[in-house]
Every structure is written in structure tokens, then in C-alpha cells.
JSON list of C-alpha atoms in Angstrom, two decimals:
[
{"chain": "A", "resi": 1, "resn": "MET", "atom": "CA", "xyz": [183.85, 63.68, 55.28]},
{"chain": "A", "resi": 2, "resn": "ASP", "atom": "CA", "xyz": [184.21, 60.25, 56.42]},
{"chain": "A", "resi": 3, "resn": "GLY", "atom": "CA", "xyz": [180.74, 58.94, 55.85]},
{"chain": "A", "resi": 4, "resn": "GLN", "atom": "CA", "xyz": [179.73, 55.31, 54.50]},
{"chain": "A", "resi": 5, "resn": "TYR", "atom": "CA", "xyz": [180.75, 55.98, 51.12]},
{"chain": "A", "resi": 6, "resn": "GLY", "atom": "CA", "xyz": [183.96, 58.05, 52.31]},
{"chain": "A", "resi": 7, "resn": "ARG", "atom": "CA", "xyz": [185.55, 60.63, 49.87]},
{"chain": "A", "resi": 8, "resn": "THR", "atom": "CA", "xyz": [186.61, 60.79, 46.04]},
{"chain": "A", "resi": 9, "resn": "ARG", "atom": "CA", "xyz": [190.14, 60.90, 45.68]},
{"chain": "A", "resi": 10, "resn": "PHE", "atom": "CA", "xyz": [190.04, 62.97, 41.97]},
{"chain": "A", "resi": 11, "resn": "GLU", "atom": "CA", "xyz": [194.10, 63.32, 42.02]},
{"chain": "A", "resi": 12, "resn": "GLU", "atom": "CA", "xyz": [194.18, 59.18, 41.54]},
{"chain": "A", "resi": 13, "resn": "PHE", "atom": "CA", "xyz": [192.25, 59.79, 38.10]},
{"chain": "A", "resi": 14, "resn": "THR", "atom": "CA", "xyz": [193.76, 60.45, 35.17]},
{"chain": "A", "resi": 15, "resn": "HIS", "atom": "CA", "xyz": [192.97, 63.70, 33.03]},
{"chain": "A", "resi": 16, "resn": "ALA", "atom": "CA", "xyz": [190.47, 61.35, 30.18]},
{"chain": "A", "resi": 17, "resn": "GLN", "atom": "CA", "xyz": [189.09, 59.60, 33.33]},
{"chain": "A", "resi": 18, "resn": "LEU", "atom": "CA", "xyz": [187.66, 62.93, 34.58]},
{"chain": "A", "resi": 19, "resn": "ALA", "atom": "CA", "xyz": [186.93, 64.71, 31.22]},
{"chain": "A", "resi": 20, "resn": "GLU", "atom": "CA", "xyz": [184.65, 61.35, 30.69]},
{"chain": "A", "resi": 21, "resn": "MET", "atom": "CA", "xyz": [183.06, 61.50, 33.80]},
{"chain": "A", "resi": 22, "resn": "LEU", "atom": "CA", "xyz": [181.94, 65.05, 33.30]},
{"chain": "A", "resi": 23, "resn": "ALA", "atom": "CA", "xyz": [180.94, 64.10, 29.80]},
{"chain": "A", "resi": 24, "resn": "ALA", "atom": "CA", "xyz": [178.43, 62.11, 31.46]},
{"chain": "A", "resi": 25, "resn": "GLY", "atom": "CA", "xyz": [176.85, 64.85, 33.27]},
{"chain": "A", "resi": 26, "resn": "ARG", "atom": "CA", "xyz": [174.32, 66.96, 32.23]},
{"chain": "A", "resi": 27, "resn": "PRO", "atom": "CA", "xyz": [175.62, 69.32, 29.27]},
{"chain": "A", "resi": 28, "resn": "PRO", "atom": "CA", "xyz": [173.53, 71.71, 28.85]},
{"chain": "A", "resi": 29, "resn": "GLU", "atom": "CA", "xyz": [172.85, 72.29, 32.82]},
{"chain": "A", "resi": 30, "resn": "ILE", "atom": "CA", "xyz": [176.78, 73.23, 32.59]},
{"chain": "A", "resi": 31, "resn": "ALA", "atom": "CA", "xyz": [176.94, 75.13, 29.84]},
{"chain": "A", "resi": 32, "resn": "ALA", "atom": "CA", "xyz": [173.99, 76.98, 31.31]},
{"chain": "A", "resi": 33, "resn": "SER", "atom": "CA", "xyz": [175.73, 77.08, 34.74]},
{"chain": "A", "resi": 34, "resn": "ALA", "atom": "CA", "xyz": [179.26, 78.69, 33.07]},
{"chain": "A", "resi": 35, "resn": "ASP", "atom": "CA", "xyz": [176.67, 81.33, 30.62]},
{"chain": "A", "resi": 36, "resn": "SER", "atom": "CA", "xyz": [175.18, 82.64, 34.17]},
{"chain": "A", "resi": 37, "resn": "TRP", "atom": "CA", "xyz": [178.80, 83.22, 35.87]},
{"chain": "A", "resi": 38, "resn": "ARG", "atom": "CA", "xyz": [179.72, 85.20, 32.72]},
{"chain": "A", "resi": 39, "resn": "GLY", "atom": "CA", "xyz": [176.12, 86.72, 33.37]},
{"chain": "A", "resi": 40, "resn": "VAL", "atom": "CA", "xyz": [177.74, 87.38, 36.90]},
{"chain": "A", "resi": 41, "resn": "ALA", "atom": "CA", "xyz": [181.45, 88.46, 35.46]},
{"chain": "A", "resi": 42, "resn": "ASN", "atom": "CA", "xyz": [179.45, 90.69, 32.98]},
{"chain": "A", "resi": 43, "resn": "LEU", "atom": "CA", "xyz": [177.63, 92.48, 35.43]},
{"chain": "A", "resi": 44, "resn": "LEU", "atom": "CA", "xyz": [180.22, 93.22, 38.26]},
{"chain": "A", "resi": 45, "resn": "ASP", "atom": "CA", "xyz": [182.40, 94.72, 35.53]},
{"chain": "A", "resi": 46, "resn": "ASP", "atom": "CA", "xyz": [178.91, 97.64, 34.70]},
{"chain": "A", "resi": 47, "resn": "ILE", "atom": "CA", "xyz": [178.95, 97.94, 38.23]},
{"chain": "A", "resi": 48, "resn": "GLY", "atom": "CA", "xyz": [182.47, 98.92, 38.78]},
{"chain": "A", "resi": 49, "resn": "LEU", "atom": "CA", "xyz": [182.95, 100.94, 35.88]},
{"chain": "A", "resi": 50, "resn": "VAL", "atom": "CA", "xyz": [179.79, 103.33, 37.39]},
{"chain": "A", "resi": 51, "resn": "LEU", "atom": "CA", "xyz": [181.01, 103.33, 40.53]},
{"chain": "A", "resi": 52, "resn": "GLU", "atom": "CA", "xyz": [184.28, 104.23, 38.93]},
{"chain": "A", "resi": 53, "resn": "ARG", "atom": "CA", "xyz": [182.52, 107.15, 36.76]},
{"chain": "A", "resi": 54, "resn": "GLN", "atom": "CA", "xyz": [180.28, 108.18, 39.30]},
{"chain": "A", "resi": 55, "resn": "SER", "atom": "CA", "xyz": [183.67, 108.61, 41.99]},
{"chain": "A", "resi": 56, "resn": "ASN", "atom": "CA", "xyz": [185.29, 110.99, 38.66]},
{"chain": "A", "resi": 57, "resn": "ASP", "atom": "CA", "xyz": [182.57, 112.80, 38.26]},
{"chain": "A", "resi": 58, "resn": "PHE", "atom": "CA", "xyz": [181.80, 113.60, 42.19]},
{"chain": "A", "resi": 59, "resn": "ARG", "atom": "CA", "xyz": [186.32, 114.58, 42.71]},
{"chain": "A", "resi": 60, "resn": "ASP", "atom": "CA", "xyz": [185.24, 117.91, 41.37]},
{"chain": "A", "resi": 61, "resn": "TYR", "atom": "CA", "xyz": [182.77, 119.28, 44.56]},
{"chain": "A", "resi": 62, "resn": "TRP", "atom": "CA", "xyz": [184.64, 117.73, 46.98]},
{"chain": "A", "resi": 63, "resn": "GLU", "atom": "CA", "xyz": [188.33, 117.99, 48.40]},
{"chain": "A", "resi": 64, "resn": "GLY", "atom": "CA", "xyz": [190.55, 117.10, 52.01]},
{"chain": "A", "resi": 65, "resn": "SER", "atom": "CA", "xyz": [191.09, 114.40, 53.91]},
{"chain": "A", "resi": 66, "resn": "ALA", "atom": "CA", "xyz": [187.74, 112.98, 53.75]},
{"chain": "A", "resi": 67, "resn": "ALA", "atom": "CA", "xyz": [187.66, 113.20, 50.24]},
{"chain": "A", "resi": 68, "resn": "ASN", "atom": "CA", "xyz": [191.00, 111.50, 50.09]},
{"chain": "A", "resi": 69, "resn": "ALA", "atom": "CA", "xyz": [189.87, 108.66, 52.27]},
{"chain": "A", "resi": 70, "resn": "HIS", "atom": "CA", "xyz": [186.47, 108.12, 50.04]},
{"chain": "A", "resi": 71, "resn": "ASN", "atom": "CA", "xyz": [188.45, 108.09, 47.24]},
{"chain": "A", "resi": 72, "resn": "ALA", "atom": "CA", "xyz": [190.77, 105.50, 48.25]},
{"chain": "A", "resi": 73, "resn": "MET", "atom": "CA", "xyz": [188.04, 103.41, 49.81]},
{"chain": "A", "resi": 74, "resn": "ILE", "atom": "CA", "xyz": [186.33, 104.00, 46.23]},
{"chain": "A", "resi": 75, "resn": "ALA", "atom": "CA", "xyz": [189.37, 102.65, 44.13]},
{"chain": "A", "resi": 76, "resn": "ALA", "atom": "CA", "xyz": [189.87, 99.73, 46.21]},
{"chain": "A", "resi": 77, "resn": "LEU", "atom": "CA", "xyz": [185.99, 98.87, 46.11]},
{"chain": "A", "resi": 78, "resn": "VAL", "atom": "CA", "xyz": [186.29, 98.71, 42.56]},
{"chain": "A", "resi": 79, "resn": "ASP", "atom": "CA", "xyz": [189.25, 96.74, 42.84]},
{"chain": "A", "resi": 80, "resn": "GLY", "atom": "CA", "xyz": [187.87, 94.00, 44.67]},
{"chain": "A", "resi": 81, "resn": "VAL", "atom": "CA", "xyz": [184.68, 94.17, 42.36]},
{"chain": "A", "resi": 82, "resn": "LYS", "atom": "CA", "xyz": [187.31, 93.78, 39.17]},
{"chain": "A", "resi": 83, "resn": "GLN", "atom": "CA", "xyz": [188.62, 90.77, 41.03]},
{"chain": "A", "resi": 84, "resn": "VAL", "atom": "CA", "xyz": [185.34, 89.12, 42.01]},
{"chain": "A", "resi": 85, "resn": "ALA", "atom": "CA", "xyz": [184.50, 89.59, 38.23]},
{"chain": "A", "resi": 86, "resn": "TRP", "atom": "CA", "xyz": [187.93, 87.98, 37.18]},
{"chain": "A", "resi": 87, "resn": "THR", "atom": "CA", "xyz": [187.30, 84.89, 39.12]},
{"chain": "A", "resi": 88, "resn": "ALA", "atom": "CA", "xyz": [183.53, 84.72, 37.51]},
{"chain": "A", "resi": 89, "resn": "ARG", "atom": "CA", "xyz": [184.63, 84.82, 34.26]},
{"chain": "A", "resi": 90, "resn": "ARG", "atom": "CA", "xyz": [187.21, 81.99, 34.95]},
{"chain": "A", "resi": 91, "resn": "ILE", "atom": "CA", "xyz": [184.48, 80.21, 36.61]},
{"chain": "A", "resi": 92, "resn": "GLY", "atom": "CA", "xyz": [182.55, 80.29, 33.75]},
{"chain": "A", "resi": 93, "resn": "ASP", "atom": "CA", "xyz": [185.51, 79.23, 31.43]},
{"chain": "A", "resi": 94, "resn": "GLN", "atom": "CA", "xyz": [186.30, 76.80, 33.20]},
{"chain": "A", "resi": 95, "resn": "LEU", "atom": "CA", "xyz": [182.63, 75.40, 33.21]},
{"chain": "A", "resi": 96, "resn": "SER", "atom": "CA", "xyz": [182.58, 75.31, 29.35]}
]
């Protein structure tokens, strides 16, 4: 951003100065945001578990190359959901 105010160069601030800036913010809103990110993470964890469970329950009824491709796709999807859940949880933790 090359506007009137320029760009904040956070790397030039000490850790203590950055912490002071954050503390001057709105802690209740930040805490609520952290809780929301953790809620997203928990929801994604639940979705991943449901996808795994439903896929496992379905395996006995389908076989062959299409079933194998579907199982691989579900495994990749569940892995992606778990990664996004992990990231959301870390964001929540960083906001706390």
C-alpha cells in the first residue's frame, strides 16, 4: 500500500511494543474472535469424523476401481479438512 500513510513496518517494532499495541486494542472482541476460530476448528473436526465414518460404513457395499478412487478422494478430502481445522485452531490460539 503506497497511499498517504504508507505501510506499517512491524518488523521495526520490538516484541514488547507489538504486545502493547495489541493490548490497547479491544480484548473482548479479540477473545470472541479467537473463540470463533476455535469453533470453526471444532466444526471441521466433526465434519472430518462424519466423512470418515460414513465412508467406512459404505465400503462394504462397493468395490472395484471406482470404489478405490472414491476412497482415495474421501481420504484426501478428510486430510484437507483436518489441515484447515488445525490452521483455524492455531489462528484462535494466536489471537488468545
